[in-house]
């Protein structure tokens, strides 16, 4: 690991440092920074490898169901994502989606649901997906149109979901649909839909600048047992937000991993690149850029692990997680852009580490709530606190 001093911060316990160092050693031999042309196959392989090595046990809650502990430890999730992102973006993606895709089951699933799905997720034997976004309902979840009507002991889903990570390779999807108990966000429920359920189809595969499995789902008279509903009717929005609260902070941690890798690459390039009878690192302009990169990373890390620590203490972290995600993802974009600049022409050559990082970071400023949405969340929480005061 390049810099481990942050592991001594008071946010962490000894077990967290041991976890980060063990995963880093494992990743050095099991994870490549680049990947081949078959992203689906590589993602499946990464899920299996992460499961077999025991890392996915941190992504599910409940020791009875394969988890490391009865509740998901946010700091562990963040350290795992940061470490994997530093080695390979697709490895971070594979881990994160196992947690996000099954998070609603860990948090609000029945005992039968947990027993059926979580052990397979933890072992890497089943791939999970989280299906919330729609063509006209991304950040505005209350605008959701996908519906689920109750027909006896079944729920019948109709509509579509898009931007679904693991779409096309997942074994099951946690799907949020409008059931109409109340207007807006209060009339949404959550369901588990197995990938082979009749009426569910992959309508389109979506290809993005940092390749990973992504798709649009279509539901047409898709009948599932009502026992596949997670929680009570109308609780879907609350379950979705609880799930995102766990994993939104970890998006900031993934950005940290990308930024740390970029700084490592920039330092190596600056100290080795000869220019005008000295190295690039000897120029004060380069030194100023490196100083800003390091300061941005530490600022992001402090916000990220503050939010993770607070959540592990049982505190509500809506504002703090939003701050961490906003600052870390925006900051990582700046750090990576600076690294590309230091690399010069080589920085835009396909499959160079900084070129790949440049593509991988961009989506993090959008998914699980774009930066602008995080700003609205932070302001809303500040105004609410002011009114309560």
Short mmCIF file of C-alpha atoms in Angstrom, two decimals:
data_model
loop_
_atom_site.label_atom_id
_atom_site.label_comp_id
_atom_site.label_asym_id
_atom_site.label_seq_id
_atom_site.Cartn_x
_atom_site.Cartn_y
_atom_site.Cartn_z
CA UNK A 1 0.00 0.00 0.00
CA UNK A 2 1.29 3.45 -0.88
CA UNK A 3 0.16 5.42 2.19
CA UNK A 4 -1.11 3.67 5.29
CA UNK A 5 -0.81 6.50 7.82
CA UNK A 6 -4.54 7.21 7.65
CA UNK A 7 -5.20 3.76 9.12
CA UNK A 8 -3.92 5.11 12.46
CA UNK A 9 -6.62 7.79 12.56
CA UNK A 10 -9.02 7.51 15.53
CA UNK A 11 -11.87 6.58 13.18
CA UNK A 12 -10.43 3.05 12.94
CA UNK A 13 -9.87 0.04 15.17
CA UNK A 14 -6.90 -2.31 14.82
CA UNK A 15 -9.05 -4.78 12.86
CA UNK A 16 -9.61 -2.19 10.14
CA UNK A 17 -5.89 -1.78 9.50
CA UNK A 18 -5.46 -5.55 9.39
CA UNK A 19 -8.32 -5.82 6.91
CA UNK A 20 -6.91 -3.16 4.58
CA UNK A 21 -3.41 -4.63 4.59
CA UNK A 22 -4.63 -8.18 4.03
CA UNK A 23 -6.85 -7.15 1.14
CA UNK A 24 -4.07 -5.10 -0.44
CA UNK A 25 -1.76 -8.13 -0.36
CA UNK A 26 -4.48 -10.34 -1.86
CA UNK A 27 -5.31 -7.81 -4.58
CA UNK A 28 -1.71 -7.55 -5.70
CA UNK A 29 -1.82 -11.16 -6.89
CA UNK A 30 -5.50 -11.60 -7.75
CA UNK A 31 -6.58 -8.31 -9.32
CA UNK A 32 -5.19 -6.69 -12.46
CA UNK A 33 -5.64 -2.97 -13.03
CA UNK A 34 -6.75 -3.54 -16.63
CA UNK A 35 -9.23 -6.11 -17.91
CA UNK A 36 -9.97 -7.93 -21.12
CA UNK A 37 -12.66 -7.40 -23.72
CA UNK A 38 -15.26 -9.69 -22.10
CA UNK A 39 -16.35 -7.52 -19.18
CA UNK A 40 -19.26 -9.80 -18.22
CA UNK A 41 -16.97 -12.81 -17.84
CA UNK A 42 -14.40 -10.86 -15.89
CA UNK A 43 -17.02 -9.44 -13.55
CA UNK A 44 -18.38 -12.93 -12.86
CA UNK A 45 -14.84 -14.15 -12.20
CA UNK A 46 -14.14 -11.27 -9.82
CA UNK A 47 -17.34 -11.97 -7.86
CA UNK A 48 -16.35 -15.63 -7.52
CA UNK A 49 -12.81 -14.74 -6.45
CA UNK A 50 -13.97 -12.15 -3.92
CA UNK A 51 -16.46 -14.65 -2.52
CA UNK A 52 -14.02 -17.53 -2.29
CA UNK A 53 -11.48 -15.31 -0.53
CA UNK A 54 -14.09 -14.22 2.04
CA UNK A 55 -14.17 -10.50 1.17
CA UNK A 56 -17.84 -10.53 0.18
CA UNK A 57 -18.77 -11.59 3.71
CA UNK A 58 -18.30 -7.94 4.65
CA UNK A 59 -20.97 -6.90 2.12
CA UNK A 60 -23.88 -8.73 3.79
CA UNK A 61 -25.37 -8.47 7.24
CA UNK A 62 -25.88 -11.39 9.61
CA UNK A 63 -23.41 -14.06 10.70
CA UNK A 64 -26.18 -16.64 10.25
CA UNK A 65 -26.37 -15.69 6.59
CA UNK A 66 -22.67 -15.61 5.74
CA UNK A 67 -21.81 -12.13 6.96
CA UNK A 68 -18.81 -11.21 9.08
CA UNK A 69 -21.05 -9.49 11.64
CA UNK A 70 -24.74 -9.04 12.37
CA UNK A 71 -24.67 -5.54 10.89
CA UNK A 72 -22.68 -4.19 7.96
CA UNK A 73 -19.62 -2.26 9.16
CA UNK A 74 -19.44 0.90 7.06
CA UNK A 75 -15.74 1.50 7.73
CA UNK A 76 -14.88 -1.99 6.50
CA UNK A 77 -16.98 -1.50 3.37
CA UNK A 78 -15.21 1.79 2.68
CA UNK A 79 -11.72 0.38 3.23
CA UNK A 80 -12.45 -2.56 0.96
CA UNK A 81 -13.79 -0.33 -1.80
CA UNK A 82 -10.89 2.12 -1.50
CA UNK A 83 -8.34 -0.69 -1.66
CA UNK A 84 -9.97 -2.48 -4.59
CA UNK A 85 -10.48 0.77 -6.52
CA UNK A 86 -6.78 1.52 -6.19
CA UNK A 87 -6.03 -1.80 -7.89
CA UNK A 88 -8.89 -2.07 -10.43
CA UNK A 89 -12.15 -0.26 -10.95
CA UNK A 90 -13.99 -3.40 -12.04
CA UNK A 91 -12.96 -5.21 -8.84
CA UNK A 92 -14.41 -2.36 -6.79
CA UNK A 93 -17.57 -2.49 -8.90
CA UNK A 94 -17.95 -6.25 -8.41
CA UNK A 95 -17.68 -5.93 -4.64
CA UNK A 96 -19.87 -2.84 -4.33
CA UNK A 97 -22.75 -4.24 -6.33
CA UNK A 98 -22.89 -7.40 -4.23
CA UNK A 99 -23.44 -5.14 -1.24
CA UNK A 100 -25.79 -2.62 -2.86
CA UNK A 101 -27.74 -5.30 -4.71
CA UNK A 102 -28.40 -7.33 -1.56
CA UNK A 103 -28.41 -4.45 0.93
CA UNK A 104 -32.18 -4.17 1.10
CA UNK A 105 -32.38 -7.86 2.01
CA UNK A 106 -29.74 -7.45 4.73
CA UNK A 107 -31.57 -4.45 6.17
CA UNK A 108 -35.25 -5.37 5.81
CA UNK A 109 -35.61 -8.87 4.38
CA UNK A 110 -37.47 -11.70 6.04
CA UNK A 111 -35.54 -14.59 7.56
CA UNK A 112 -36.51 -16.77 4.60
CA UNK A 113 -35.34 -14.14 2.12
CA UNK A 114 -32.05 -13.69 3.94
CA UNK A 115 -31.44 -17.43 4.06
CA UNK A 116 -32.25 -17.88 0.39
CA UNK A 117 -30.10 -15.07 -1.01
CA UNK A 118 -27.45 -13.72 1.38
CA UNK A 119 -25.26 -16.83 1.80
CA UNK A 120 -24.99 -17.14 -1.99
CA UNK A 121 -24.09 -13.45 -2.31
CA UNK A 122 -21.42 -13.75 0.38
CA UNK A 123 -19.93 -16.84 -1.27
CA UNK A 124 -19.89 -15.25 -4.72
CA UNK A 125 -22.32 -17.86 -6.02
CA UNK A 126 -25.10 -15.37 -6.89
CA UNK A 127 -24.76 -11.94 -8.42
CA UNK A 128 -27.03 -9.21 -7.04
CA UNK A 129 -28.42 -6.03 -8.61
CA UNK A 130 -30.24 -2.92 -7.35
CA UNK A 131 -33.00 -1.74 -9.71
CA UNK A 132 -34.22 1.73 -8.75
CA UNK A 133 -33.59 4.16 -11.64
CA UNK A 134 -35.95 4.61 -14.57
CA UNK A 135 -35.76 6.57 -17.84
CA UNK A 136 -37.69 9.47 -16.28
CA UNK A 137 -36.92 8.80 -12.61
CA UNK A 138 -33.27 8.90 -11.64
CA UNK A 139 -32.56 11.25 -8.75
CA UNK A 140 -36.31 11.98 -8.50
CA UNK A 141 -37.37 8.59 -7.14
CA UNK A 142 -40.89 9.84 -6.43
CA UNK A 143 -41.44 10.09 -10.21
CA UNK A 144 -41.18 6.30 -10.53
CA UNK A 145 -43.60 4.71 -13.02
CA UNK A 146 -42.78 0.98 -12.85
CA UNK A 147 -45.80 -0.55 -11.13
CA UNK A 148 -46.65 -3.65 -9.17
CA UNK A 149 -50.33 -4.57 -8.81
CA UNK A 150 -51.36 -7.14 -6.26
CA UNK A 151 -53.22 -10.16 -7.65
CA UNK A 152 -54.02 -12.55 -4.82
CA UNK A 153 -50.74 -14.02 -3.56
CA UNK A 154 -48.76 -12.47 -6.40
CA UNK A 155 -47.39 -9.10 -7.42
CA UNK A 156 -47.46 -8.32 -11.15
CA UNK A 157 -44.74 -5.94 -12.34
CA UNK A 158 -44.96 -3.76 -15.45
CA UNK A 159 -42.57 -1.06 -16.59
CA UNK A 160 -38.86 -0.56 -17.04
CA UNK A 161 -35.68 0.16 -15.13
CA UNK A 162 -32.50 1.58 -16.61
CA UNK A 163 -28.85 2.21 -15.70
CA UNK A 164 -28.99 -1.05 -13.76
CA UNK A 165 -25.51 -2.20 -12.81
CA UNK A 166 -25.03 -5.97 -13.20
CA UNK A 167 -27.97 -5.87 -15.60
CA UNK A 168 -27.68 -8.89 -17.84
CA UNK A 169 -25.47 -10.96 -15.52
CA UNK A 170 -27.32 -10.74 -12.19
CA UNK A 171 -29.03 -13.78 -10.70
CA UNK A 172 -31.62 -11.61 -8.96
CA UNK A 173 -32.72 -7.98 -8.85
CA UNK A 174 -34.08 -5.95 -5.95
CA UNK A 175 -36.73 -3.95 -7.80
CA UNK A 176 -38.60 -0.89 -6.54
CA UNK A 177 -42.07 -0.40 -7.98
CA UNK A 178 -45.10 1.78 -7.40
CA UNK A 179 -47.81 -0.03 -5.46
CA UNK A 180 -49.96 3.04 -4.74
CA UNK A 181 -50.50 2.95 -0.97
CA UNK A 182 -49.95 6.72 -0.95
CA UNK A 183 -48.89 9.42 -3.40
CA UNK A 184 -45.25 10.06 -4.24
CA UNK A 185 -42.47 8.23 -2.45
CA UNK A 186 -44.76 6.67 0.13
CA UNK A 187 -46.45 4.44 -2.46
CA UNK A 188 -43.42 2.36 -3.45
CA UNK A 189 -42.58 -1.21 -2.46
CA UNK A 190 -39.47 -3.39 -2.88
CA UNK A 191 -39.43 -6.86 -4.46
CA UNK A 192 -36.86 -9.55 -5.19
CA UNK A 193 -37.11 -10.73 -8.79
CA UNK A 194 -35.07 -13.72 -9.90
CA UNK A 195 -33.41 -13.22 -13.28
CA UNK A 196 -35.19 -16.18 -14.89
CA UNK A 197 -38.69 -14.98 -13.95
CA UNK A 198 -41.03 -14.95 -16.99
CA UNK A 199 -41.90 -11.39 -17.98
CA UNK A 200 -38.47 -9.98 -17.12
CA UNK A 201 -36.20 -9.30 -20.07
CA UNK A 202 -32.99 -7.41 -20.75
CA UNK A 203 -34.24 -4.75 -23.12
CA UNK A 204 -30.86 -3.19 -23.84
CA UNK A 205 -27.23 -3.44 -22.82
CA UNK A 206 -25.68 -0.04 -22.12
CA UNK A 207 -22.04 0.64 -22.95
CA UNK A 208 -20.23 3.36 -21.02
CA UNK A 209 -16.73 4.89 -20.96
CA UNK A 210 -15.56 2.68 -18.08
CA UNK A 211 -16.95 -0.73 -19.12
CA UNK A 212 -19.03 -2.71 -16.65
CA UNK A 213 -22.26 -4.72 -16.94
CA UNK A 214 -25.11 -2.24 -17.34
CA UNK A 215 -28.59 -2.66 -18.80
CA UNK A 216 -32.18 -1.58 -19.17
CA UNK A 217 -34.73 -4.04 -17.77
CA UNK A 218 -38.29 -4.46 -19.02
CA UNK A 219 -41.11 -6.01 -16.98
CA UNK A 220 -44.21 -7.22 -18.82
CA UNK A 221 -46.88 -8.96 -16.74
CA UNK A 222 -44.03 -10.28 -14.56
CA UNK A 223 -45.62 -12.33 -11.78
CA UNK A 224 -43.74 -12.99 -8.57
CA UNK A 225 -44.96 -14.44 -5.26
CA UNK A 226 -45.96 -11.75 -2.79
CA UNK A 227 -43.53 -13.42 -0.40
CA UNK A 228 -40.79 -11.82 -2.53
CA UNK A 229 -41.74 -8.37 -1.26
CA UNK A 230 -39.13 -6.90 1.09
CA UNK A 231 -40.75 -5.34 4.14
CA UNK A 232 -44.31 -4.07 4.18
CA UNK A 233 -46.26 -2.49 1.35
CA UNK A 234 -45.29 1.13 0.80
CA UNK A 235 -41.94 0.84 2.59
CA UNK A 236 -39.85 0.62 -0.58
CA UNK A 237 -38.64 4.21 -0.64
CA UNK A 238 -37.54 4.04 2.98
CA UNK A 239 -35.73 0.75 2.32
CA UNK A 240 -34.02 2.19 -0.76
CA UNK A 241 -32.82 5.25 1.17
CA UNK A 242 -31.55 3.10 4.06
CA UNK A 243 -29.62 1.00 1.56
CA UNK A 244 -28.15 4.05 -0.14
CA UNK A 245 -27.19 5.53 3.23
CA UNK A 246 -24.97 2.49 3.84
CA UNK A 247 -23.30 2.51 0.45
CA UNK A 248 -23.24 6.22 -0.52
CA UNK A 249 -20.29 6.80 1.80
CA UNK A 250 -18.49 3.90 0.15
CA UNK A 251 -18.76 5.66 -3.23
CA UNK A 252 -16.60 8.37 -1.68
CA UNK A 253 -14.16 5.66 -0.60
CA UNK A 254 -13.96 4.26 -4.12
CA UNK A 255 -13.16 7.74 -5.40
CA UNK A 256 -10.43 7.91 -2.77
CA UNK A 257 -8.94 4.69 -4.11
CA UNK A 258 -8.88 6.08 -7.63
CA UNK A 259 -7.30 9.32 -6.41
CA UNK A 260 -4.62 7.55 -4.38
CA UNK A 261 -3.67 5.45 -7.40
CA UNK A 262 -3.49 8.61 -9.51
CA UNK A 263 -1.18 10.30 -7.00
CA UNK A 264 1.06 7.22 -6.92
CA UNK A 265 1.27 7.24 -10.72
CA UNK A 266 1.94 10.99 -10.78
CA UNK A 267 4.74 10.72 -8.21
CA UNK A 268 6.38 7.88 -10.11
CA UNK A 269 6.19 9.76 -13.39
CA UNK A 270 7.36 13.08 -11.95
CA UNK A 271 10.41 11.57 -10.26
CA UNK A 272 11.45 9.50 -13.28
CA UNK A 273 10.71 11.80 -16.23
CA UNK A 274 13.83 13.68 -17.32
CA UNK A 275 13.37 17.21 -18.66
CA UNK A 276 15.89 20.04 -19.18
CA UNK A 277 18.63 18.21 -17.23
CA UNK A 278 16.42 17.58 -14.22
CA UNK A 279 13.31 15.60 -13.35
CA UNK A 280 9.77 16.82 -13.73
CA UNK A 281 9.47 16.74 -9.93
CA UNK A 282 12.19 19.39 -9.61
CA UNK A 283 9.92 22.04 -11.12
CA UNK A 284 8.00 24.11 -8.59
CA UNK A 285 4.87 23.98 -10.75
CA UNK A 286 4.91 20.19 -10.47
CA UNK A 287 5.52 20.35 -6.72
CA UNK A 288 2.57 22.71 -6.26
CA UNK A 289 0.34 20.34 -8.23
CA UNK A 290 1.45 17.33 -6.18
CA UNK A 291 0.85 19.24 -2.94
CA UNK A 292 -2.69 20.12 -4.01
CA UNK A 293 -3.39 16.52 -5.02
CA UNK A 294 -2.24 15.17 -1.63
CA UNK A 295 -4.22 17.78 0.30
CA UNK A 296 -7.37 17.06 -1.70
CA UNK A 297 -7.01 13.34 -0.96
CA UNK A 298 -6.60 13.85 2.79
CA UNK A 299 -9.54 16.27 2.90
CA UNK A 300 -11.72 13.70 1.15
CA UNK A 301 -10.52 10.89 3.40
CA UNK A 302 -11.35 12.84 6.56
CA UNK A 303 -14.90 13.49 5.38
CA UNK A 304 -15.35 9.91 4.16
CA UNK A 305 -14.21 8.17 7.30
CA UNK A 306 -15.96 10.65 9.56
CA UNK A 307 -19.24 9.67 7.90
CA UNK A 308 -18.38 5.97 8.03
CA UNK A 309 -17.44 6.17 11.72
CA UNK A 310 -20.57 8.13 12.61
CA UNK A 311 -22.79 5.59 10.89
CA UNK A 312 -21.08 2.72 12.69
CA UNK A 313 -21.87 4.55 15.95
CA UNK A 314 -25.55 4.46 15.02
CA UNK A 315 -25.79 8.11 14.00
CA UNK A 316 -27.78 9.44 11.05
CA UNK A 317 -25.33 10.52 8.37
CA UNK A 318 -27.51 11.89 5.59
CA UNK A 319 -25.65 15.21 5.48
CA UNK A 320 -22.22 13.78 6.26
CA UNK A 321 -22.45 11.04 3.60
CA UNK A 322 -23.55 13.61 1.03
CA UNK A 323 -20.61 15.83 1.92
CA UNK A 324 -18.20 12.90 1.66
CA UNK A 325 -19.51 11.77 -1.71
CA UNK A 326 -19.54 15.28 -3.17
CA UNK A 327 -16.06 16.27 -2.03
CA UNK A 328 -14.40 12.91 -2.69
CA UNK A 329 -15.76 12.37 -6.19
CA UNK A 330 -15.21 15.95 -7.32
CA UNK A 331 -11.77 15.98 -5.70
CA UNK A 332 -10.77 12.68 -7.27
CA UNK A 333 -11.68 14.05 -10.69
CA UNK A 334 -9.30 16.96 -10.09
CA UNK A 335 -6.52 14.70 -8.79
CA UNK A 336 -6.79 12.32 -11.73
CA UNK A 337 -6.90 15.17 -14.23
CA UNK A 338 -3.69 16.53 -12.67
CA UNK A 339 -2.08 13.09 -12.92
CA UNK A 340 -2.93 12.89 -16.62
CA UNK A 341 -1.37 16.32 -17.10
CA UNK A 342 1.83 15.23 -15.34
CA UNK A 343 1.98 12.14 -17.54
CA UNK A 344 1.70 14.34 -20.61
CA UNK A 345 1.08 12.59 -23.92
CA UNK A 346 1.40 9.16 -22.32
CA UNK A 347 -1.50 10.08 -20.04
CA UNK A 348 -4.03 9.80 -22.84
CA UNK A 349 -2.74 6.54 -24.31
CA UNK A 350 -5.40 3.85 -24.08
CA UNK A 351 -5.05 1.46 -21.11
CA UNK A 352 -2.36 3.47 -19.35
CA UNK A 353 -3.32 3.55 -15.63
CA UNK A 354 -4.08 7.28 -15.53
CA UNK A 355 -6.10 7.08 -18.76
CA UNK A 356 -8.22 4.32 -17.29
CA UNK A 357 -8.65 6.25 -14.04
CA UNK A 358 -9.76 9.28 -16.06
CA UNK A 359 -12.64 7.23 -17.48
CA UNK A 360 -13.45 5.34 -14.29
CA UNK A 361 -13.90 8.38 -12.06
CA UNK A 362 -16.43 10.19 -14.22
CA UNK A 363 -19.44 8.06 -13.40
CA UNK A 364 -18.92 8.37 -9.64
CA UNK A 365 -19.90 12.05 -9.82
CA UNK A 366 -23.31 10.93 -11.15
CA UNK A 367 -24.43 7.58 -9.74
CA UNK A 368 -26.08 7.16 -6.33
CA UNK A 369 -26.97 10.83 -6.50
CA UNK A 370 -25.19 13.34 -8.73
CA UNK A 371 -23.07 16.07 -7.16
CA UNK A 372 -25.90 18.57 -7.61
CA UNK A 373 -28.25 16.26 -5.71
CA UNK A 374 -25.73 15.99 -2.88
CA UNK A 375 -25.67 19.78 -2.69
CA UNK A 376 -29.46 19.83 -2.36
CA UNK A 377 -29.33 17.17 0.37
CA UNK A 378 -26.71 19.09 2.34
CA UNK A 379 -28.63 22.37 2.08
CA UNK A 380 -31.91 20.68 3.01
CA UNK A 381 -30.34 19.17 6.14
CA UNK A 382 -28.80 22.51 7.12
CA UNK A 383 -32.13 24.30 6.72
CA UNK A 384 -33.94 21.61 8.67
CA UNK A 385 -31.46 21.95 11.54
CA UNK A 386 -31.93 25.72 11.45
CA UNK A 387 -35.71 25.43 11.64
CA UNK A 388 -35.50 22.95 14.51
CA UNK A 389 -33.14 25.28 16.37
#
